[in-house]
PDB file of C-alpha atoms in Angstrom:
ATOM      1  CA  MET P   1       0.006  -0.292   0.241  1.00  0.00           C
ATOM      2  CA  ILE P   2       2.643   3.053   1.089  1.00  0.00           C
ATOM      3  CA  LEU P   3       4.654   1.477  -2.536  1.00  0.00           C
ATOM      4  CA  GLU P   4       1.577   2.491  -3.602  1.00  0.00           C
ATOM      5  CA  ARG P   5       0.796   5.006  -2.754  1.00  0.00           C
ATOM      6  CA  ILE P   6       4.900   6.928  -3.330  1.00  0.00           C
ATOM      7  CA  LYS P   7       4.011   5.191  -6.684  1.00  0.00           C
ATOM      8  CA  LYS P   8       1.259   7.343  -7.813  1.00  0.00           C
ATOM      9  CA  THR P   9       2.704  10.906  -5.749  1.00  0.00           C
ATOM     10  CA  PHE P  10       5.187  10.406  -7.978  1.00  0.00           C
ATOM     11  CA  GLU P  11       3.197   9.442 -11.453  1.00  0.00           C
ATOM     12  CA  LEU P  12       1.471  12.218 -10.561  1.00  0.00           C
ATOM     13  CA  GLN P  13       3.673  14.855 -10.356  1.00  0.00           C
ATOM     14  CA  ARG P  14       4.663  13.749 -12.869  1.00  0.00           C
ATOM     15  CA  ARG P  15       1.795  14.536 -14.738  1.00  0.00           C
ATOM     16  CA  SER P  16       1.375  18.024 -13.882  1.00  0.00           C
ATOM     17  CA  VAL P  17       5.350  18.556 -16.409  1.00  0.00           C
ATOM     18  CA  HIS P  18       3.842  19.404 -19.023  1.00  0.00           C
ATOM     19  CA  GLY P  19       6.831  20.892 -20.818  1.00  0.00           C
ATOM     20  CA  PRO P  20      10.803  21.476 -20.505  1.00  0.00           C
ATOM     21  CA  VAL P  21      12.371  24.195 -17.945  1.00  0.00           C
ATOM     22  CA  ALA P  22      10.493  28.283 -19.074  1.00  0.00           C
ATOM     23  CA  LEU P  23      12.752  30.152 -21.050  1.00  0.00           C
ATOM     24  CA  TRP P  24      13.029  32.071 -18.554  1.00  0.00           C
ATOM     25  CA  GLY P  25      14.729  30.051 -15.987  1.00  0.00           C
ATOM     26  CA  VAL P  26      17.185  29.166 -18.440  1.00  0.00           C
ATOM     27  CA  LEU P  27      18.006  32.104 -18.384  1.00  0.00           C
ATOM     28  CA  ASN P  28      17.765  33.739 -15.126  1.00  0.00           C
ATOM     29  CA  GLY P  29      20.232  30.868 -14.507  1.00  0.00           C
ATOM     30  CA  ILE P  30      22.375  31.051 -17.042  1.00  0.00           C
ATOM     31  CA  PHE P  31      22.749  34.943 -16.338  1.00  0.00           C
ATOM     32  CA  ILE P  32      21.555  36.558 -13.170  1.00  0.00           C
ATOM     33  CA  LEU P  33      21.974  33.639  -9.965  1.00  0.00           C
ATOM     34  CA  TYR P  34      24.489  31.056 -10.882  1.00  0.00           C
ATOM     35  CA  PRO P  35      26.814  33.809 -11.338  1.00  0.00           C
ATOM     36  CA  ILE P  36      25.631  35.381  -7.913  1.00  0.00           C
ATOM     37  CA  SER P  37      26.305  32.255  -6.072  1.00  0.00           C
ATOM     38  CA  PHE P  38      29.028  31.300  -7.511  1.00  0.00           C
ATOM     39  CA  LEU P  39      31.325  34.815  -6.877  1.00  0.00           C
ATOM     40  CA  ALA P  40      29.738  34.015  -3.294  1.00  0.00           C
ATOM     41  CA  PHE P  41      31.452  30.898  -3.260  1.00  0.00           C
ATOM     42  CA  PHE P  42      34.286  32.203  -5.608  1.00  0.00           C
ATOM     43  CA  ALA P  43      35.760  35.058  -1.819  1.00  0.00           C
ATOM     44  CA  GLY P  44      34.494  32.456   0.488  1.00  0.00           C
ATOM     45  CA  GLY P  45      34.860  29.496  -0.888  1.00  0.00           C
ATOM     46  CA  LEU P  46      38.491  28.333  -0.061  1.00  0.00           C
ATOM     47  CA  GLU P  47      37.937  29.860   3.634  1.00  0.00           C
ATOM     48  CA  VAL P  48      35.144  27.464   4.895  1.00  0.00           C
ATOM     49  CA  LEU P  49      37.113  24.174   2.941  1.00  0.00           C
ATOM     50  CA  ASN P  50      40.218  24.800   4.143  1.00  0.00           C
ATOM     51  CA  ASN P  51      41.138  22.752   1.094  1.00  0.00           C
ATOM     52  CA  PRO P  52      42.788  24.495  -1.904  1.00  0.00           C
ATOM     53  CA  SER P  53      42.342  21.126  -3.852  1.00  0.00           C
ATOM     54  CA  LEU P  54      38.523  21.125  -3.513  1.00  0.00           C
ATOM     55  CA  TYR P  55      39.221  24.554  -3.519  1.00  0.00           C
ATOM     56  CA  GLN P  56      40.763  24.842  -7.537  1.00  0.00           C
ATOM     57  CA  GLY P  57      38.721  21.806  -8.953  1.00  0.00           C
ATOM     58  CA  LEU P  58      34.567  23.084  -6.766  1.00  0.00           C
ATOM     59  CA  ILE P  59      36.094  26.317  -9.066  1.00  0.00           C
ATOM     60  CA  ILE P  60      37.180  25.043 -12.672  1.00  0.00           C
ATOM     61  CA  THR P  61      33.353  23.033 -12.514  1.00  0.00           C
ATOM     62  CA  GLY P  62      31.220  26.322 -12.202  1.00  0.00           C
ATOM     63  CA  ILE P  63      33.290  28.004 -15.450  1.00  0.00           C
ATOM     64  CA  VAL P  64      32.571  24.407 -16.757  1.00  0.00           C
ATOM     65  CA  VAL P  65      29.232  24.001 -16.035  1.00  0.00           C
ATOM     66  CA  TRP P  66      27.778  27.544 -17.351  1.00  0.00           C
ATOM     67  CA  VAL P  67      30.253  27.333 -20.588  1.00  0.00           C
ATOM     68  CA  LEU P  68      27.763  24.197 -21.438  1.00  0.00           C
ATOM     69  CA  ASN P  69      24.760  26.380 -20.834  1.00  0.00           C
ATOM     70  CA  LEU P  70      25.799  29.043 -23.381  1.00  0.00           C
ATOM     71  CA  VAL P  71      26.279  26.176 -25.289  1.00  0.00           C
ATOM     72  CA  PHE P  72      23.361  24.090 -24.787  1.00  0.00           C
ATOM     73  CA  LEU P  73      20.742  27.399 -25.610  1.00  0.00           C
ATOM     74  CA  LEU P  74      21.508  25.877 -29.220  1.00  0.00           C
ATOM     75  CA  ASP P  75      19.039  23.782 -28.305  1.00  0.00           C
ATOM     76  CA  LEU P  76      16.664  26.212 -26.909  1.00  0.00           C
ATOM     77  CA  ARG P  77      13.582  24.999 -29.341  1.00  0.00           C
ATOM     78  CA  ARG P  78      13.523  20.547 -27.806  1.00  0.00           C
ATOM     79  CA  GLY P  79      14.693  21.992 -24.497  1.00  0.00           C
ATOM     80  CA  ILE P  80      16.281  18.451 -23.343  1.00  0.00           C
ATOM     81  CA  LEU P  81      20.039  20.156 -23.204  1.00  0.00           C
ATOM     82  CA  THR P  82      19.011  23.761 -21.398  1.00  0.00           C
ATOM     83  CA  SER P  83      17.009  21.425 -18.821  1.00  0.00           C
ATOM     84  CA  PHE P  84      19.712  19.313 -17.800  1.00  0.00           C
ATOM     85  CA  GLY P  85      22.043  21.757 -18.227  1.00  0.00           C
ATOM     86  CA  THR P  86      19.798  23.848 -15.784  1.00  0.00           C
ATOM     87  CA  TYR P  87      19.827  20.339 -13.136  1.00  0.00           C
ATOM     88  CA  LEU P  88      24.040  20.871 -13.008  1.00  0.00           C
ATOM     89  CA  MET P  89      23.186  24.829 -11.895  1.00  0.00           C
ATOM     90  CA  TYR P  90      20.568  24.065  -9.549  1.00  0.00           C
ATOM     91  CA  LEU P  91      22.947  21.313  -7.591  1.00  0.00           C
ATOM     92  CA  THR P  92      26.250  22.707  -8.371  1.00  0.00           C
ATOM     93  CA  GLY P  93      25.102  26.661  -7.363  1.00  0.00           C
ATOM     94  CA  HIS P  94      22.902  25.198  -4.494  1.00  0.00           C
ATOM     95  CA  ILE P  95      26.757  24.056  -3.155  1.00  0.00           C
ATOM     96  CA  TYR P  96      27.990  27.447  -3.660  1.00  0.00           C
ATOM     97  CA  ILE P  97      25.852  29.905  -2.631  1.00  0.00           C
ATOM     98  CA  ILE P  98      25.379  27.021   1.273  1.00  0.00           C
ATOM     99  CA  ILE P  99      29.116  27.090   1.381  1.00  0.00           C
ATOM    100  CA  GLY P 100      29.763  30.831   0.104  1.00  0.00           C
ATOM    101  CA  THR P 101      26.557  32.128   2.535  1.00  0.00           C
ATOM    102  CA  SER P 102      28.459  29.886   5.423  1.00  0.00           C
ATOM    103  CA  ALA P 103      31.740  32.478   4.916  1.00  0.00           C
ATOM    104  CA  MET P 104      30.092  35.205   4.945  1.00  0.00           C
ATOM    105  CA  SER P 105      28.483  34.459   8.446  1.00  0.00           C
ATOM    106  CA  GLY P 106      31.725  33.078   9.629  1.00  0.00           C
ATOM    107  CA  ASP P 107      29.777  29.877  11.057  1.00  0.00           C
ATOM    108  CA  HIS P 108      30.950  26.984   8.909  1.00  0.00           C
ATOM    109  CA  SER P 109      29.786  24.057  10.702  1.00  0.00           C
ATOM    110  CA  PHE P 110      27.235  21.655  10.513  1.00  0.00           C
ATOM    111  CA  LEU P 111      29.017  22.137   6.326  1.00  0.00           C
ATOM    112  CA  GLY P 112      27.313  19.158   4.803  1.00  0.00           C
ATOM    113  CA  LEU P 113      23.688  19.024   6.896  1.00  0.00           C
ATOM    114  CA  LYS P 114      22.688  22.332   4.974  1.00  0.00           C
ATOM    115  CA  ILE P 115      23.813  21.117   1.493  1.00  0.00           C
ATOM    116  CA  PHE P 116      21.772  17.892   2.468  1.00  0.00           C
ATOM    117  CA  LEU P 117      18.859  20.006   3.965  1.00  0.00           C
ATOM    118  CA  PRO P 118      17.167  19.905   0.040  1.00  0.00           C
ATOM    119  CA  LEU P 119      17.637  16.709   0.046  1.00  0.00           C
ATOM    120  CA  ILE P 120      15.855  15.926   3.203  1.00  0.00           C
ATOM    121  CA  PHE P 121      13.203  17.951   2.619  1.00  0.00           C
ATOM    122  CA  SER P 122      12.406  16.863  -0.141  1.00  0.00           C
ATOM    123  CA  ILE P 123      12.261  13.146   1.397  1.00  0.00           C
ATOM    124  CA  ILE P 124       9.782  14.297   4.359  1.00  0.00           C
ATOM    125  CA  MET P 125       7.642  16.081   1.845  1.00  0.00           C
ATOM    126  CA  ASN P 126       6.926  13.282  -0.524  1.00  0.00           C
ATOM    127  CA  ILE P 127       6.693  11.026   2.663  1.00  0.00           C
ATOM    128  CA  VAL P 128       3.510  12.988   3.659  1.00  0.00           C
ATOM    129  CA  MET P 129       2.300  13.401   0.503  1.00  0.00           C
ATOM    130  CA  SER P 130       2.196   9.729  -0.286  1.00  0.00           C
ATOM    131  CA  LEU P 131       0.877   9.658   2.921  1.00  0.00           C
ATOM    132  CA  MET P 132      -2.471  12.432   2.247  1.00  0.00           C
ATOM    133  CA  VAL P 133      -2.822  11.045  -1.485  1.00  0.00           C
ATOM    134  CA  ASP P 134      -6.622   9.944  -2.794  1.00  0.00           C
ATOM    135  CA  LEU P 135      -5.497   6.580  -4.911  1.00  0.00           C
ATOM    136  CA  ASP P 136      -8.772   6.748  -6.693  1.00  0.00           C
ATOM    137  CA  SER P 137      -8.611   9.888  -7.565  1.00  0.00           C
ATOM    138  CA  GLU P 138      -6.589  12.373 -10.126  1.00  0.00           C
ATOM    139  CA  GLU P 139      -5.151  14.714  -8.158  1.00  0.00           C
ATOM    140  CA  ILE P 140      -2.723  13.443  -5.790  1.00  0.00           C
ATOM    141  CA  LEU P 141      -4.737  16.087  -3.266  1.00  0.00           C
ATOM    142  CA  SER P 142      -7.727  17.419  -2.550  1.00  0.00           C
ATOM    143  CA  GLU P 143      -7.557  20.857  -2.637  1.00  0.00           C
ATOM    144  CA  LYS P 144      -8.618  21.586   1.275  1.00  0.00           C
ATOM    145  CA  ALA P 145      -5.638  18.583   1.648  1.00  0.00           C
ATOM    146  CA  SER P 146      -2.995  21.139  -0.385  1.00  0.00           C
ATOM    147  CA  LYS P 147      -3.733  24.361   1.268  1.00  0.00           C
ATOM    148  CA  ASN P 148      -2.798  22.784   5.228  1.00  0.00           C
ATOM    149  CA  PHE P 149      -0.015  20.769   3.300  1.00  0.00           C
ATOM    150  CA  TYR P 150       1.740  24.009   2.226  1.00  0.00           C
ATOM    151  CA  ASN P 151       0.777  25.857   5.200  1.00  0.00           C
ATOM    152  CA  PHE P 152       2.274  23.437   7.799  1.00  0.00           C
ATOM    153  CA  VAL P 153       5.097  21.993   5.440  1.00  0.00           C
ATOM    154  CA  PHE P 154       6.688  25.313   3.402  1.00  0.00           C
ATOM    155  CA  GLY P 155       5.507  28.010   6.095  1.00  0.00           C
ATOM    156  CA  PRO P 156       7.472  27.815   9.337  1.00  0.00           C
ATOM    157  CA  PRO P 157      10.749  27.447   7.268  1.00  0.00           C
ATOM    158  CA  VAL P 158      10.502  29.827   5.173  1.00  0.00           C
ATOM    159  CA  ILE P 159       9.542  32.143   7.905  1.00  0.00           C
ATOM    160  CA  LEU P 160      12.190  31.018   9.498  1.00  0.00           C
ATOM    161  CA  SER P 161      14.665  31.702   6.374  1.00  0.00           C
ATOM    162  CA  LEU P 162      13.091  34.564   6.218  1.00  0.00           C
ATOM    163  CA  CYS P 163      13.322  36.122   9.616  1.00  0.00           C
ATOM    164  CA  PHE P 164      17.521  34.919   9.846  1.00  0.00           C
ATOM    165  CA  ILE P 165      18.303  36.120   6.693  1.00  0.00           C
ATOM    166  CA  PHE P 166      16.565  40.037   7.922  1.00  0.00           C
ATOM    167  CA  LEU P 167      18.484  39.764  10.481  1.00  0.00           C
ATOM    168  CA  ALA P 168      22.218  38.846   8.319  1.00  0.00           C
ATOM    169  CA  ILE P 169      20.720  42.209   6.467  1.00  0.00           C
ATOM    170  CA  ILE P 170      20.855  44.398   9.792  1.00  0.00           C
ATOM    171  CA  GLY P 171      24.309  43.279  11.100  1.00  0.00           C
ATOM    172  CA  TYR P 172      23.512  40.298  12.804  1.00  0.00           C
ATOM    173  CA  GLU P 173      26.188  38.010   9.734  1.00  0.00           C
ATOM    174  CA  TYR P 174      25.896  35.206  12.053  1.00  0.00           C
ATOM    175  CA  PHE P 175      22.092  34.007  10.423  1.00  0.00           C
ATOM    176  CA  TRP P 176      23.354  34.268   6.814  1.00  0.00           C
ATOM    177  CA  GLY P 177      24.084  30.430   6.712  1.00  0.00           C
ATOM    178  CA  TRP P 178      20.836  29.220   8.203  1.00  0.00           C
ATOM    179  CA  GLY P 179      19.106  31.808   6.924  1.00  0.00           C
ATOM    180  CA  ALA P 180      20.701  30.874   3.043  1.00  0.00           C
ATOM    181  CA  SER P 181      20.575  27.030   3.847  1.00  0.00           C
ATOM    182  CA  LEU P 182      16.292  27.004   5.085  1.00  0.00           C
ATOM    183  CA  PHE P 183      14.912  29.487   1.958  1.00  0.00           C
ATOM    184  CA  PHE P 184      16.901  26.542  -0.299  1.00  0.00           C
ATOM    185  CA  MET P 185      16.352  23.900   1.469  1.00  0.00           C
ATOM    186  CA  ILE P 186      12.739  24.059   0.007  1.00  0.00           C
ATOM    187  CA  PHE P 187      13.796  23.758  -3.523  1.00  0.00           C
ATOM    188  CA  GLY P 188      14.480  19.944  -2.426  1.00  0.00           C
ATOM    189  CA  PRO P 189      11.855  18.666  -4.823  1.00  0.00           C
ATOM    190  CA  TYR P 190      13.649  19.393  -7.774  1.00  0.00           C
ATOM    191  CA  LEU P 191      16.344  17.174  -6.839  1.00  0.00           C
ATOM    192  CA  TYR P 192      13.796  15.066  -8.950  1.00  0.00           C
ATOM    193  CA  ARG P 193      11.089  17.145 -10.646  1.00  0.00           C
ATOM    194  CA  THR P 194      13.955  18.818 -12.911  1.00  0.00           C
ATOM    195  CA  TRP P 195      13.995  15.452 -14.708  1.00  0.00           C
ATOM    196  CA  PHE P 196      10.336  14.897 -14.896  1.00  0.00           C
ATOM    197  CA  TYR P 197      11.845  18.489 -17.423  1.00  0.00           C
ATOM    198  CA  ILE P 198      14.087  16.614 -19.094  1.00  0.00           C
ATOM    199  CA  ILE P 199      12.084  12.725 -19.611  1.00  0.00           C
ATOM    200  CA  TYR P 200       8.998  15.514 -21.280  1.00  0.00           C
ATOM    201  CA  ALA P 201      11.709  17.266 -23.409  1.00  0.00           C
ATOM    202  CA  TYR P 202      13.539  14.340 -24.607  1.00  0.00           C
ATOM    203  CA  GLN P 203      10.265  12.161 -25.426  1.00  0.00           C
ATOM    204  CA  HIS P 204       8.631  15.054 -27.359  1.00  0.00           C
ATOM    205  CA  ARG P 205      11.888  16.155 -29.076  1.00  0.00           C
ATOM    206  CA  ASN P 206      10.005  15.280 -32.016  1.00  0.00           C
ATOM    207  CA  ASP P 207       7.205  17.260 -31.426  1.00  0.00           C
ATOM    208  CA  VAL P 208       8.433  20.972 -32.295  1.00  0.00           C
ATOM    209  CA  GLU P 209       6.326  22.624 -34.969  1.00  0.00           C
ATOM    210  CA  GLN P 210       8.032  22.568 -38.624  1.00  0.00           C
ATOM    211  CA  THR P 211       7.464  26.217 -40.576  1.00  0.00           C
ATOM    212  CA  ARG P 212       5.820  25.267 -43.769  1.00  0.00           C
ATOM    213  CA  PRO P 213       6.565  26.857 -47.304  1.00  0.00           C
ATOM    214  CA  ILE P 214       3.974  28.967 -48.897  1.00  0.00           C
ATOM    215  CA  LYS P 215       3.372  28.604 -51.598  1.00  0.00           C
ATOM    216  CA  HIS P 216       2.825  30.994 -54.054  1.00  0.00           C
ATOM    217  CA  ILE P 217       0.073  30.681 -56.581  1.00  0.00           C
ATOM    218  CA  GLU P 218       0.635  31.939 -60.385  1.00  0.00           C
ATOM    219  CA  VAL P 219      -1.888  34.597 -62.402  1.00  0.00           C
ATOM    220  CA  SER P 220      -2.393  35.686 -65.480  1.00  0.00           C
ATOM    221  CA  SER P 221      -1.917  39.076 -65.941  1.00  0.00           C
ATOM    222  CA  ASP P 222      -4.668  38.552 -68.471  1.00  0.00           C
ATOM    223  CA  LEU P 223      -6.324  37.476 -66.073  1.00  0.00           C
ATOM    224  CA  ILE P 224      -6.390  39.709 -63.234  1.00  0.00           C
ATOM    225  CA  GLN P 225      -7.246  42.494 -65.952  1.00  0.00           C
ATOM    226  CA  ASN P 226     -10.264  41.228 -67.770  1.00  0.00           C
ATOM    227  CA  LYS P 227     -11.673  40.215 -64.521  1.00  0.00           C
ATOM    228  CA  GLU P 228     -14.765  41.941 -63.621  1.00  0.00           C
ATOM    229  CA  PHE P 229     -15.364  41.927 -59.846  1.00  0.00           C
ATOM    230  CA  ASP P 230     -18.828  42.387 -58.649  1.00  0.00           C
ATOM    231  CA  ARG P 231     -18.892  45.138 -55.874  1.00  0.00           C
ATOM    232  CA  ASP P 232     -21.968  44.529 -54.748  1.00  0.00           C
ATOM    233  CA  ARG P 233     -20.920  40.997 -54.071  1.00  0.00           C
ATOM    234  CA  PHE P 234     -18.185  41.759 -51.204  1.00  0.00           C
ATOM    235  CA  LYS P 235     -19.280  45.431 -50.097  1.00  0.00           C
ATOM    236  CA  LYS P 236     -20.480  45.008 -46.006  1.00  0.00           C
TER     237      LYS P 236
END
């Protein structure tokens, strides 16, 4: 019974996907969000990691991922590579921003927990959803259950993260690390949900609309000159 509920939870989430990752999401990731997270890591990553080899490896990885996403824009119409590139940016960008904000806060403890919070949250979320799912319905949750779910599962971490970020902005820099960790935790479902976008784009890779050539009709000039039109027929 539990396996059936989990299977239906993932299946109904997959059905809600109707295309590849949106263009605005791809471009925001490439030109705004990913560079910010990368620069935050570049500025303070070595201080947190205290491992020059690992730090340099992550720097090279970030540059390669960013360049690949620029190349993947050539596949924008189908969306397979752009969706996969967005997933790579999400994985590496999350690590960069957590390490970068930890450097800003000066608190380097529980770094592994901060990085894996999205995974933990997504597991908890799917367990809760599977327990609430109706096996006889085509929806994951009823409207009332959905409101309760989002209020009690997403509400507390969002409010707490915003409070921590606000405290960090007004001078309590210690809260930068936990504020960012809790905020990005709510995006945990995209660890697996992005694959639904990739799979959808691959399955519909041949559905790209092809432009049809316009057929020109040749008409004799004599026919046009000798043609008498009934004005009343075309009068509105």
